[in-house]
Short mmCIF file of C-alpha atoms and ligand atoms in Angstrom, two decimals:
data_model
loop_
_atom_site.label_atom_id
_atom_site.label_comp_id
_atom_site.label_asym_id
_atom_site.label_seq_id
_atom_site.Cartn_x
_atom_site.Cartn_y
_atom_site.Cartn_z
CA MET A 10 22.78 -10.53 -9.86
CA LEU A 11 19.35 -12.04 -9.34
CA ASP A 12 18.22 -10.53 -12.62
CA LYS A 13 15.98 -13.34 -13.68
CA LEU A 14 14.28 -13.66 -10.33
CA THR A 15 13.70 -9.94 -10.21
CA ALA A 16 12.31 -9.86 -13.73
CA LYS A 17 9.87 -12.68 -13.05
CA ILE A 18 8.68 -11.45 -9.69
CA SER A 19 8.19 -7.89 -10.78
CA ASP A 20 6.27 -9.07 -13.83
CA ALA A 21 3.98 -11.08 -11.58
CA LEU A 22 3.48 -8.18 -9.21
CA ARG A 23 2.95 -5.59 -11.86
CA VAL A 24 -0.16 -7.38 -13.05
CA VAL A 25 -1.71 -7.18 -9.61
CA ALA A 26 -0.29 -3.87 -8.43
CA GLY A 27 -2.04 -1.91 -11.14
CA LYS A 28 -5.50 -3.25 -10.45
CA ALA A 29 -8.18 -1.28 -8.66
CA THR A 30 -9.76 -4.48 -7.39
CA ILE A 31 -8.29 -7.94 -7.22
CA THR A 32 -9.83 -11.36 -7.03
CA GLU A 33 -8.73 -14.57 -5.40
CA LYS A 34 -7.84 -15.80 -8.84
CA ASN A 35 -5.52 -12.83 -9.37
CA ILE A 36 -3.78 -13.70 -6.14
CA ASP A 37 -3.48 -17.36 -7.06
CA ASP A 38 -2.00 -16.48 -10.43
CA ALA A 39 0.49 -14.05 -8.99
CA VAL A 40 1.57 -16.42 -6.24
CA ASP A 41 1.91 -19.19 -8.79
CA ALA A 42 4.19 -17.07 -10.94
CA ILE A 43 6.25 -16.15 -7.88
CA LYS A 44 6.48 -19.81 -6.92
CA MET A 45 7.87 -20.72 -10.32
CA ALA A 46 10.35 -17.89 -10.13
CA LEU A 47 11.59 -19.03 -6.72
CA LEU A 48 11.94 -22.62 -7.84
CA GLU A 49 13.89 -21.55 -10.88
CA ALA A 50 16.10 -19.49 -8.61
CA ASP A 51 16.96 -22.74 -6.83
CA VAL A 52 15.28 -21.80 -3.59
CA ASN A 53 14.77 -24.78 -1.33
CA LEU A 54 11.45 -26.47 -1.99
CA ARG A 55 10.41 -26.38 1.66
CA VAL A 56 11.07 -22.69 1.78
CA VAL A 57 9.07 -22.11 -1.37
CA ARG A 58 6.11 -24.06 0.01
CA ARG A 59 6.09 -22.14 3.22
CA PHE A 60 6.38 -18.88 1.37
CA VAL A 61 3.51 -19.71 -0.94
CA ASN A 62 1.16 -20.90 1.78
CA ALA A 63 1.81 -17.99 4.06
CA THR A 64 1.43 -15.46 1.27
CA ILE A 65 -1.82 -16.90 0.02
CA GLU A 66 -3.27 -17.10 3.48
CA GLU A 67 -2.47 -13.53 4.29
CA ALA A 68 -3.36 -12.14 0.89
CA LYS A 69 -6.79 -13.70 0.82
CA GLY A 70 -7.71 -12.20 4.13
CA GLU A 71 -10.10 -9.28 4.33
CA LYS A 72 -7.22 -6.89 4.55
CA VAL A 73 -6.19 -7.21 0.95
CA LEU A 74 -9.32 -7.97 -1.01
CA ARG A 75 -11.27 -5.19 0.64
CA ALA A 76 -8.48 -2.67 0.77
CA VAL A 77 -8.68 0.60 -1.11
CA ASP A 78 -5.47 -0.32 -2.85
CA PRO A 79 -5.40 -4.13 -2.90
CA GLY A 80 -2.55 -4.30 -5.38
CA GLN A 81 -0.25 -2.29 -3.17
CA GLN A 82 -1.25 -4.32 -0.13
CA PHE A 83 -0.39 -7.47 -1.95
CA VAL A 84 2.99 -6.13 -2.99
CA LYS A 85 3.61 -5.23 0.62
CA ILE A 86 2.79 -8.75 1.79
CA VAL A 87 5.18 -10.28 -0.72
CA HIS A 88 7.83 -7.76 0.21
CA ASP A 89 7.46 -8.41 3.94
CA LYS A 90 7.53 -12.17 3.47
CA LEU A 91 10.66 -11.99 1.36
CA THR A 92 12.29 -9.77 3.95
CA SER A 93 11.52 -12.22 6.69
CA TYR A 94 12.85 -15.15 4.70
CA LEU A 95 16.02 -13.22 4.07
CA GLY A 96 16.47 -12.75 7.79
CA ASP A 97 14.34 -9.75 8.79
CA THR A 98 16.87 -7.27 10.01
CA LYS A 99 20.51 -6.67 9.33
CA GLN A 100 22.74 -8.68 11.66
CA ASP A 101 25.83 -6.88 12.83
CA LEU A 102 29.00 -8.61 13.91
CA GLN A 103 29.11 -9.13 17.64
CA LEU A 104 32.56 -7.92 18.54
CA LYS A 105 34.06 -6.81 21.80
CA GLY A 106 35.09 -3.29 22.62
CA PRO A 107 38.53 -2.10 21.52
CA ASP A 108 40.18 -3.00 24.86
CA THR A 109 39.74 -6.71 24.35
CA ILE A 110 40.78 -8.57 21.23
CA SER A 111 37.89 -9.95 19.23
CA VAL A 112 38.37 -13.08 17.16
CA ILE A 113 36.66 -13.95 13.90
CA LEU A 114 37.12 -17.46 12.58
CA MET A 115 36.59 -17.89 8.85
CA LEU A 116 35.47 -21.34 7.76
CA GLY A 117 34.50 -22.92 4.49
CA LEU A 118 35.23 -25.34 1.71
CA GLN A 119 38.11 -25.01 -0.69
CA GLY A 120 37.82 -22.12 -3.09
CA SER A 121 34.71 -20.72 -1.45
CA GLY A 122 36.45 -17.38 -0.93
CA LYS A 123 37.73 -17.54 2.68
CA THR A 124 41.02 -15.81 2.08
CA THR A 125 39.52 -13.13 -0.13
CA SER A 126 36.67 -12.56 2.32
CA SER A 127 39.10 -12.36 5.25
CA ALA A 128 40.79 -9.45 3.52
CA LYS A 129 37.47 -7.86 2.57
CA LEU A 130 36.27 -8.05 6.13
CA ALA A 131 39.57 -6.66 7.41
CA LEU A 132 39.24 -3.70 5.09
CA ARG A 133 35.71 -3.03 6.24
CA LEU A 134 36.63 -3.22 9.92
CA LYS A 135 39.57 -0.95 9.31
CA LYS A 136 37.26 1.58 7.68
CA ASP A 137 35.03 1.28 10.75
CA GLY A 138 37.94 2.33 12.91
CA ARG A 139 39.06 -1.04 14.20
CA LYS A 140 42.61 -2.36 14.06
CA PRO A 141 42.48 -5.78 12.42
CA LEU A 142 45.17 -8.41 12.12
CA LEU A 143 44.94 -11.19 9.57
CA ALA A 144 46.21 -14.55 10.80
CA ALA A 145 47.39 -17.06 8.22
CA CYS A 146 46.17 -20.33 9.71
CA ASP A 147 45.79 -22.17 6.43
CA LEU A 148 48.94 -24.25 6.66
CA VAL A 149 47.93 -26.80 4.08
CA ARG A 150 47.91 -24.99 0.78
CA PRO A 151 51.46 -23.81 0.00
CA ALA A 152 50.46 -20.52 -1.58
CA ALA A 153 47.88 -19.60 1.07
CA MET A 154 50.22 -17.50 3.22
CA GLU A 155 51.54 -15.63 0.25
CA GLN A 156 48.03 -14.89 -1.01
CA LEU A 157 47.00 -13.45 2.33
CA THR A 158 50.18 -11.38 2.56
CA VAL A 159 49.59 -9.85 -0.85
CA LEU A 160 46.01 -8.99 0.07
CA GLY A 161 47.11 -7.56 3.43
CA ASN A 162 49.62 -5.29 1.71
CA GLN A 163 47.02 -4.20 -0.75
CA ILE A 164 44.61 -3.04 1.93
CA GLY A 165 47.17 -1.92 4.49
CA VAL A 166 46.32 -4.49 7.13
CA PRO A 167 49.08 -6.47 8.90
CA VAL A 168 49.28 -10.23 8.36
CA TYR A 169 50.65 -12.66 10.92
CA LYS A 170 52.27 -15.80 9.49
CA GLU A 171 54.85 -18.42 10.39
CA GLU A 172 56.72 -20.00 7.52
CA GLY A 173 56.91 -23.76 7.85
CA ALA A 174 54.51 -23.97 10.78
CA LYS A 175 52.60 -27.22 11.18
CA ASP A 176 50.05 -26.52 13.87
CA SER A 177 47.36 -23.96 13.21
CA VAL A 178 46.45 -23.69 16.90
CA ALA A 179 50.03 -22.70 17.74
CA VAL A 180 50.00 -20.10 14.96
CA PHE A 181 46.73 -18.76 16.26
CA LYS A 182 48.13 -18.34 19.76
CA ASP A 183 51.19 -16.52 18.47
CA ALA A 184 48.96 -14.29 16.35
CA MET A 185 47.00 -13.41 19.50
CA ASN A 186 50.22 -12.39 21.22
CA HIS A 187 51.27 -10.40 18.21
CA ALA A 188 47.93 -8.57 18.24
CA ARG A 189 48.25 -7.84 21.94
CA LYS A 190 51.77 -6.46 21.60
CA ASN A 191 50.82 -4.29 18.66
CA MET A 192 47.57 -2.98 20.11
CA LEU A 193 45.46 -4.58 17.42
CA ASP A 194 41.88 -5.31 18.36
CA THR A 195 40.40 -7.77 15.86
CA LEU A 196 41.96 -11.02 14.78
CA ILE A 197 40.62 -12.48 11.55
CA VAL A 198 41.67 -16.10 11.18
CA ASP A 199 41.92 -17.58 7.68
CA THR A 200 41.71 -21.37 7.77
CA THR A 201 42.25 -24.35 5.52
CA GLY A 202 39.51 -25.46 3.18
CA ARG A 203 38.89 -28.94 1.85
CA LEU A 204 37.07 -30.07 -1.22
CA GLN A 205 34.47 -31.71 0.96
CA ILE A 206 33.56 -31.71 4.58
CA ASP A 207 35.72 -34.38 6.15
CA GLU A 208 36.72 -35.48 9.61
CA PRO A 209 40.29 -34.13 9.66
CA MET A 210 39.09 -30.67 8.66
CA MET A 211 36.34 -30.64 11.24
CA ALA A 212 38.75 -31.88 13.89
CA GLU A 213 41.20 -29.11 13.13
CA LEU A 214 38.52 -26.46 13.10
CA SER A 215 37.15 -27.74 16.41
CA ARG A 216 40.58 -27.46 17.97
CA LEU A 217 40.96 -23.95 16.62
CA LYS A 218 37.55 -23.02 17.90
CA ASP A 219 38.32 -24.32 21.37
CA ALA A 220 41.57 -22.41 21.48
CA ALA A 221 40.29 -19.21 19.95
CA LYS A 222 36.88 -18.94 21.60
CA PRO A 223 35.86 -16.80 18.65
CA ASP A 224 33.30 -14.02 18.85
CA GLU A 225 32.23 -14.79 15.31
CA LEU A 226 32.35 -18.07 13.41
CA LEU A 227 31.61 -17.13 9.85
CA LEU A 228 31.02 -19.67 7.17
CA VAL A 229 32.18 -18.52 3.77
CA ALA A 230 30.01 -20.17 1.13
CA ASP A 231 29.96 -19.89 -2.62
CA SER A 232 26.51 -18.68 -3.62
CA MET A 233 26.88 -20.17 -7.07
CA THR A 234 26.55 -23.63 -5.58
CA GLY A 235 22.94 -22.79 -4.72
CA GLN A 236 21.27 -25.22 -2.38
CA SER A 237 24.46 -27.02 -1.58
CA ALA A 238 25.76 -23.81 0.01
CA VAL A 239 22.80 -24.10 2.35
CA ASP A 240 23.50 -27.77 3.08
CA ILE A 241 27.12 -26.96 3.81
CA ALA A 242 26.06 -24.23 6.22
CA LYS A 243 23.79 -26.67 7.98
CA THR A 244 26.54 -29.23 8.43
CA PHE A 245 29.11 -26.70 9.60
CA ASP A 246 26.63 -25.34 12.08
CA GLU A 247 25.87 -28.77 13.47
CA LYS A 248 29.51 -29.79 13.73
CA ILE A 249 31.23 -26.55 14.72
CA GLY A 250 28.54 -23.97 15.35
CA LEU A 251 28.23 -20.82 13.28
CA THR A 252 27.30 -17.24 14.09
CA GLY A 253 26.70 -16.22 10.50
CA VAL A 254 27.37 -16.71 6.84
CA ILE A 255 29.15 -14.80 4.11
CA LEU A 256 27.88 -15.62 0.63
CA THR A 257 30.54 -15.00 -1.96
CA LYS A 258 30.40 -14.58 -5.72
CA PHE A 259 27.02 -13.02 -5.43
CA ASP A 260 28.02 -10.99 -8.48
CA SER A 261 28.08 -14.14 -10.59
CA ASP A 262 25.13 -15.82 -8.94
CA THR A 263 22.27 -15.13 -11.25
CA ARG A 264 19.76 -17.15 -9.30
CA GLY A 265 19.98 -16.17 -5.67
CA GLY A 266 18.45 -19.31 -4.18
CA ALA A 267 21.03 -19.67 -1.44
CA ALA A 268 20.36 -16.23 -0.03
CA LEU A 269 16.66 -16.95 0.15
CA SER A 270 16.86 -20.40 1.74
CA LEU A 271 19.72 -19.93 4.13
CA LYS A 272 18.05 -18.34 7.11
CA THR A 273 14.98 -20.53 7.02
CA ILE A 274 16.88 -23.78 6.68
CA THR A 275 19.83 -23.11 8.96
CA GLY A 276 18.56 -20.39 11.27
CA LYS A 277 21.86 -18.60 10.70
CA PRO A 278 21.90 -15.05 9.44
CA LEU A 279 23.55 -13.99 6.24
CA LYS A 280 25.85 -11.18 7.31
CA PHE A 281 27.81 -10.17 4.22
CA VAL A 282 27.88 -10.83 0.52
CA GLY A 283 30.92 -10.83 -1.72
CA VAL A 284 30.21 -9.07 -4.98
CA GLY A 285 33.50 -9.23 -6.84
CA GLU A 286 37.16 -10.10 -6.57
CA ARG A 287 38.48 -6.81 -5.22
CA PRO A 288 38.73 -6.16 -1.47
CA GLU A 289 36.10 -3.42 -1.75
CA ASP A 290 33.58 -5.75 -3.36
CA PHE A 291 31.86 -6.61 -0.14
CA GLU A 292 28.47 -5.58 1.18
CA VAL A 293 26.71 -5.77 4.49
CA PHE A 294 23.62 -7.85 3.90
CA HIS A 295 20.37 -5.94 4.42
CA PRO A 296 17.36 -8.29 4.17
CA GLU A 297 14.94 -5.48 3.60
CA ARG A 298 16.94 -3.90 0.81
CA MET A 299 17.52 -7.24 -0.80
CA ALA A 300 13.79 -7.94 -0.78
CA SER A 301 13.17 -4.61 -2.49
CA ARG A 302 15.85 -5.37 -5.00
CA ILE A 303 14.21 -8.69 -5.77
CA LEU A 304 10.85 -7.03 -6.23
CA GLY A 305 12.58 -4.72 -8.66
CA MET A 306 10.26 -1.85 -7.96
CA GLY A 307 12.41 0.37 -5.84
CA ASP A 308 11.33 0.61 -2.29
CA VAL A 309 7.72 0.87 -3.30
CA VAL A 310 6.43 -0.15 0.06
CA SER A 311 8.00 2.47 2.24
CA LEU A 312 7.50 5.08 -0.40
CA VAL A 313 3.83 4.40 -0.28
CA GLU A 314 3.79 4.46 3.49
CA LYS A 315 5.61 7.73 3.60
CA ALA A 316 3.64 9.39 0.90
CA GLN A 317 0.37 8.33 2.42
CA GLU A 318 1.10 10.21 5.57
CA VAL A 319 0.53 13.42 3.75
CA ILE A 320 -1.29 12.75 0.57
CA ASP A 321 -4.60 11.12 0.33
CA ARG A 322 -4.84 8.48 -2.36
CA LYS A 323 -7.68 10.10 -4.17
CA GLU A 324 -5.80 13.32 -4.29
CA ALA A 325 -2.84 11.50 -5.75
CA GLU A 326 -4.95 9.85 -8.37
CA GLU A 327 -6.47 13.18 -9.33
CA LEU A 328 -3.04 14.61 -9.54
CA ARG A 329 -1.95 11.90 -11.90
CA LYS A 330 -4.93 12.50 -14.12
CA LYS A 331 -4.24 16.18 -14.15
CA MET A 332 -0.66 15.58 -15.01
CA GLU A 333 -1.67 13.36 -17.84
CA LYS A 334 -4.18 15.79 -19.26
CA GLU A 335 -1.89 18.72 -18.76
CA ASN A 336 -4.33 20.62 -16.60
CA PHE A 337 -2.00 20.71 -13.71
CA THR A 338 -2.11 24.24 -12.37
CA LEU A 339 0.07 26.51 -10.31
CA GLU A 340 -2.36 25.92 -7.46
CA ASP A 341 -1.61 22.19 -7.69
CA TYR A 342 2.06 22.91 -7.79
CA LEU A 343 1.75 25.00 -4.64
CA SER A 344 0.01 22.23 -2.76
CA GLN A 345 2.74 19.83 -3.89
CA ILE A 346 5.45 22.10 -2.59
CA ARG A 347 3.65 22.22 0.72
CA SER A 348 3.17 18.49 1.05
CA MET A 349 6.77 17.91 0.08
CA LYS A 350 7.79 20.14 2.93
CA LYS A 351 5.74 18.01 5.26
CA MET A 352 7.28 14.80 3.98
CA GLY A 353 10.66 15.81 5.22
CA SER A 354 13.71 14.99 3.25
CA LEU A 355 12.86 15.04 -0.39
CA GLN A 356 15.94 13.05 -1.14
CA SER A 357 14.91 10.11 0.99
CA ILE A 358 11.69 9.99 -0.94
CA LEU A 359 13.27 10.27 -4.36
CA GLU A 360 15.71 7.53 -3.47
CA MET A 361 12.82 5.16 -3.18
CA VAL A 362 11.35 5.85 -6.57
CA PRO A 363 12.26 3.07 -8.98
CA GLY A 364 15.12 4.04 -11.21
CA MET A 365 16.09 7.06 -9.17
CA ALA A 366 18.14 5.52 -6.40
CA GLY A 367 21.55 7.10 -6.31
CA GLN A 368 20.69 9.72 -8.87
CA VAL A 369 19.73 12.50 -6.56
CA SER A 370 21.73 14.05 -3.81
CA GLU A 371 20.53 16.53 -1.22
CA ASP A 372 22.66 19.15 -2.96
CA ASP A 373 20.69 18.79 -6.14
CA ILE A 374 17.51 19.75 -4.44
CA ASN A 375 17.13 23.41 -4.46
CA LYS A 376 15.19 24.04 -1.30
CA ALA A 377 15.63 27.78 -1.53
CA GLU A 378 13.98 27.68 -4.90
CA LEU A 379 11.03 25.73 -3.59
CA LYS A 380 10.61 28.38 -0.97
CA TYR A 381 10.47 31.30 -3.36
CA HIS A 382 8.25 29.40 -5.74
CA GLU A 383 5.89 29.07 -2.82
CA ALA A 384 6.12 32.79 -2.13
CA ILE A 385 5.51 33.75 -5.74
CA ILE A 386 2.50 31.51 -6.21
CA SER A 387 1.07 32.67 -2.91
CA SER A 388 1.03 36.22 -4.29
CA MET A 389 -1.08 35.23 -7.27
CA THR A 390 -4.83 35.53 -7.50
CA ARG A 391 -7.00 32.47 -7.70
CA LYS A 392 -7.56 33.08 -11.40
CA GLU A 393 -3.88 33.34 -12.09
CA ARG A 394 -3.15 30.14 -10.24
CA ALA A 395 -5.80 28.33 -12.24
CA ASN A 396 -4.49 29.57 -15.55
CA HIS A 397 -0.93 30.72 -15.74
CA LEU A 398 -1.35 31.83 -19.35
CA ILE A 399 -3.15 35.00 -18.31
CA ILE A 400 -0.12 36.26 -16.42
CA GLY A 401 1.14 39.07 -18.63
CA PRO A 402 3.71 41.79 -17.85
CA ALA A 403 1.48 43.91 -15.60
CA ARG A 404 0.48 40.93 -13.49
CA ARG A 405 4.09 39.79 -13.33
CA SER A 406 5.27 43.01 -11.77
CA ARG A 407 2.42 43.02 -9.27
CA ILE A 408 3.23 39.42 -8.27
CA ALA A 409 6.93 40.24 -7.99
CA ARG A 410 6.19 43.17 -5.69
CA GLY A 411 3.78 41.09 -3.61
CA SER A 412 6.21 38.24 -3.13
CA GLY A 413 9.33 40.33 -2.68
CA THR A 414 10.93 38.84 -5.79
CA SER A 415 11.72 40.28 -9.22
CA VAL A 416 9.86 40.19 -12.50
CA ALA A 417 12.65 38.03 -13.89
CA GLU A 418 12.18 35.50 -11.11
CA VAL A 419 8.45 35.34 -11.73
CA GLY A 420 9.22 34.79 -15.40
CA ARG A 421 11.64 32.01 -14.58
CA LEU A 422 9.08 30.26 -12.44
CA LEU A 423 6.49 30.41 -15.20
CA LYS A 424 8.91 29.07 -17.75
CA LYS A 425 9.91 26.26 -15.49
CA PHE A 426 6.32 25.45 -14.72
CA GLU A 427 5.55 25.22 -18.40
CA LYS A 428 8.38 22.73 -18.93
CA MET A 429 7.30 20.82 -15.89
CA ARG A 430 3.83 20.29 -17.30
CA THR A 431 5.20 18.88 -20.52
CA MET A 432 7.55 16.55 -18.69
CA MET A 433 4.80 15.47 -16.38
CA LYS A 434 2.58 14.43 -19.16
CA LYS A 435 5.27 12.16 -20.43
CA MET A 436 6.20 10.78 -17.06
CA SER A 437 2.70 10.27 -15.76
CA LYS A 438 2.12 7.92 -18.63
CA MET A 439 5.22 6.04 -17.71
CA SER A 440 4.29 5.70 -14.13
CA ARG A 441 0.76 5.01 -13.15
CA ASN A 442 1.80 4.74 -9.59
CA PRO A 443 0.47 7.94 -8.01
CA ALA A 444 3.01 8.00 -5.23
CA ALA A 445 5.89 7.64 -7.63
CA ALA A 446 4.38 10.27 -9.84
CA GLN A 447 4.13 12.63 -6.95
CA ALA A 448 7.74 12.18 -6.01
CA MET A 449 8.78 12.59 -9.62
CA LEU A 450 7.01 15.86 -9.58
CA GLY A 451 9.43 17.12 -6.99
CA ARG A 452 12.31 16.03 -9.11
CA MET A 453 11.00 17.72 -12.19
CA GLY A 454 10.36 20.92 -10.40
CA GLN A 455 13.95 21.03 -9.35
CA PHE A 456 15.81 19.64 -12.27
CA GLN A 457 14.05 20.68 -15.38
CA GLY A 458 14.84 23.95 -17.00
CA ARG A 459 18.08 24.59 -15.21
N1 GTP B 21 33.57 -12.83 -8.57
C1 GTP B 21 33.91 -13.10 -7.33
N2 GTP B 21 34.98 -13.86 -7.09
C2 GTP B 21 35.31 -14.13 -5.81
C3 GTP B 21 34.55 -13.63 -4.73
N3 GTP B 21 35.11 -14.07 -3.60
C4 GTP B 21 36.18 -14.81 -3.96
N4 GTP B 21 36.32 -14.86 -5.30
C5 GTP B 21 37.33 -15.57 -6.08
O1 GTP B 21 37.25 -16.95 -5.78
C6 GTP B 21 38.53 -17.57 -5.83
C7 GTP B 21 38.83 -18.32 -4.54
O2 GTP B 21 38.93 -17.38 -3.49
P1 GTP B 21 39.83 -17.65 -2.20
O3 GTP B 21 39.62 -16.50 -1.30
O4 GTP B 21 41.21 -17.98 -2.57
O5 GTP B 21 39.10 -18.93 -1.62
P2 GTP B 21 39.50 -19.80 -0.37
O6 GTP B 21 38.27 -20.26 0.26
O7 GTP B 21 40.46 -19.06 0.48
O8 GTP B 21 40.21 -21.02 -1.08
P3 GTP B 21 41.20 -22.11 -0.39
O9 GTP B 21 42.14 -21.34 0.44
O10 GTP B 21 41.86 -22.79 -1.55
O11 GTP B 21 40.34 -23.02 0.37
C8 GTP B 21 39.51 -16.42 -6.10
O12 GTP B 21 39.83 -16.40 -7.45
C9 GTP B 21 38.72 -15.18 -5.71
O13 GTP B 21 39.16 -14.06 -6.42
C10 GTP B 21 33.39 -12.83 -5.03
O14 GTP B 21 32.64 -12.36 -4.15
N5 GTP B 21 33.12 -12.60 -6.34
MG1 MG B 22 42.29 -19.59 1.20
#
């Protein structure tokens, strides 16, 4: 999924992100590389041009070139631009309350994934506590009803169908009645697809739309068709009117162009993406997360914002150097524990570090341990904090008494600290991003030496 685009963009950004100062030429080069990556990803040319111009204009402003951390600022600009092209914020379905039946009309060309997506959406709504009903209004393809019934059974959602029916509007009306009688609150209408957009299909969909007065008109488009998915969305919107788009087969779409062009070209939000054949393979589309995924650097931007609230950049840089040289002391560790406490949830920070998303849960983070580490180090003298190697048995028992812990606990802390330093040296070389390094520190403190 978007692997190539991600690889190219993160390569381009990495060059700039690591620099202490950047020049206009650096920006031009990076933007050029991003432009090529977008074109290769089959993003609409107009969209690419706008993206490039806007990025260059903003990046060459005072804000970036004169910033303390120009590389990060540049990454943030690219990230924010991508987010806005992807649609800014997540767009929820606009459905009515449970007392009135909401209607979702699913539209799209043949084989785009309408029937599958109808079931996926039904499953999601069911999980959200709604009571969906699937209506089989594709009366053209013989196997369509059967396919929907099988899917409905699989996910435990009722399916309304009429064997031999000829008029999809009549079936829709009966499905509405069925929903009313059975206290179901969301009707998802699967419709007929054609190979191409043609008049009879549009006429039928218009009739259905007039009868159904749907709350959502979702176009189901195959992302693998790239720009033509965007053209199709445009036409459907002009002829029928859409409230949003579902891009399917995102799992097999290695380029991602459709997702990036859609909002800009059609003005319609991408609401969900299909990421596989199973009913569960369905994701709400989050522009911001998608932008981060494309940058391939974890959520660098918000990590930096968060971390900067409490840690000054210079301090972070010093920390990194210390980590690298292995002269990270217990005093440094103490100040890290304290700033971590200020940052709030450690987990939310770790989640944003590249490569760590999903690997840490709140349970893994031993807050109690952080607390007694703080107590133990607080009971040490300045000399001891600067050089933990001088802490022999006599000092250990004094520290234990002072902190209300045991000699064994003091010993454990020292052992852990020792391991931490070794790990840090390795990791600080891997990551020259001070904010990431700082967050990693938290992880090491908690996970090493268990
Ligand atoms: N990998 C993958 N396959 C998908 C996805 N969505 C749908 N498919 C597959 O695409 C094929 C067509 O899906 P359908 O849901 O039958 O498409 P349709 O639009 O209802 O097709 P018609 O009813 O013939 O117009 C099926 O084999 C699905 O399993 C997806 O997100 N990822
Ligand atoms: Mg179908």
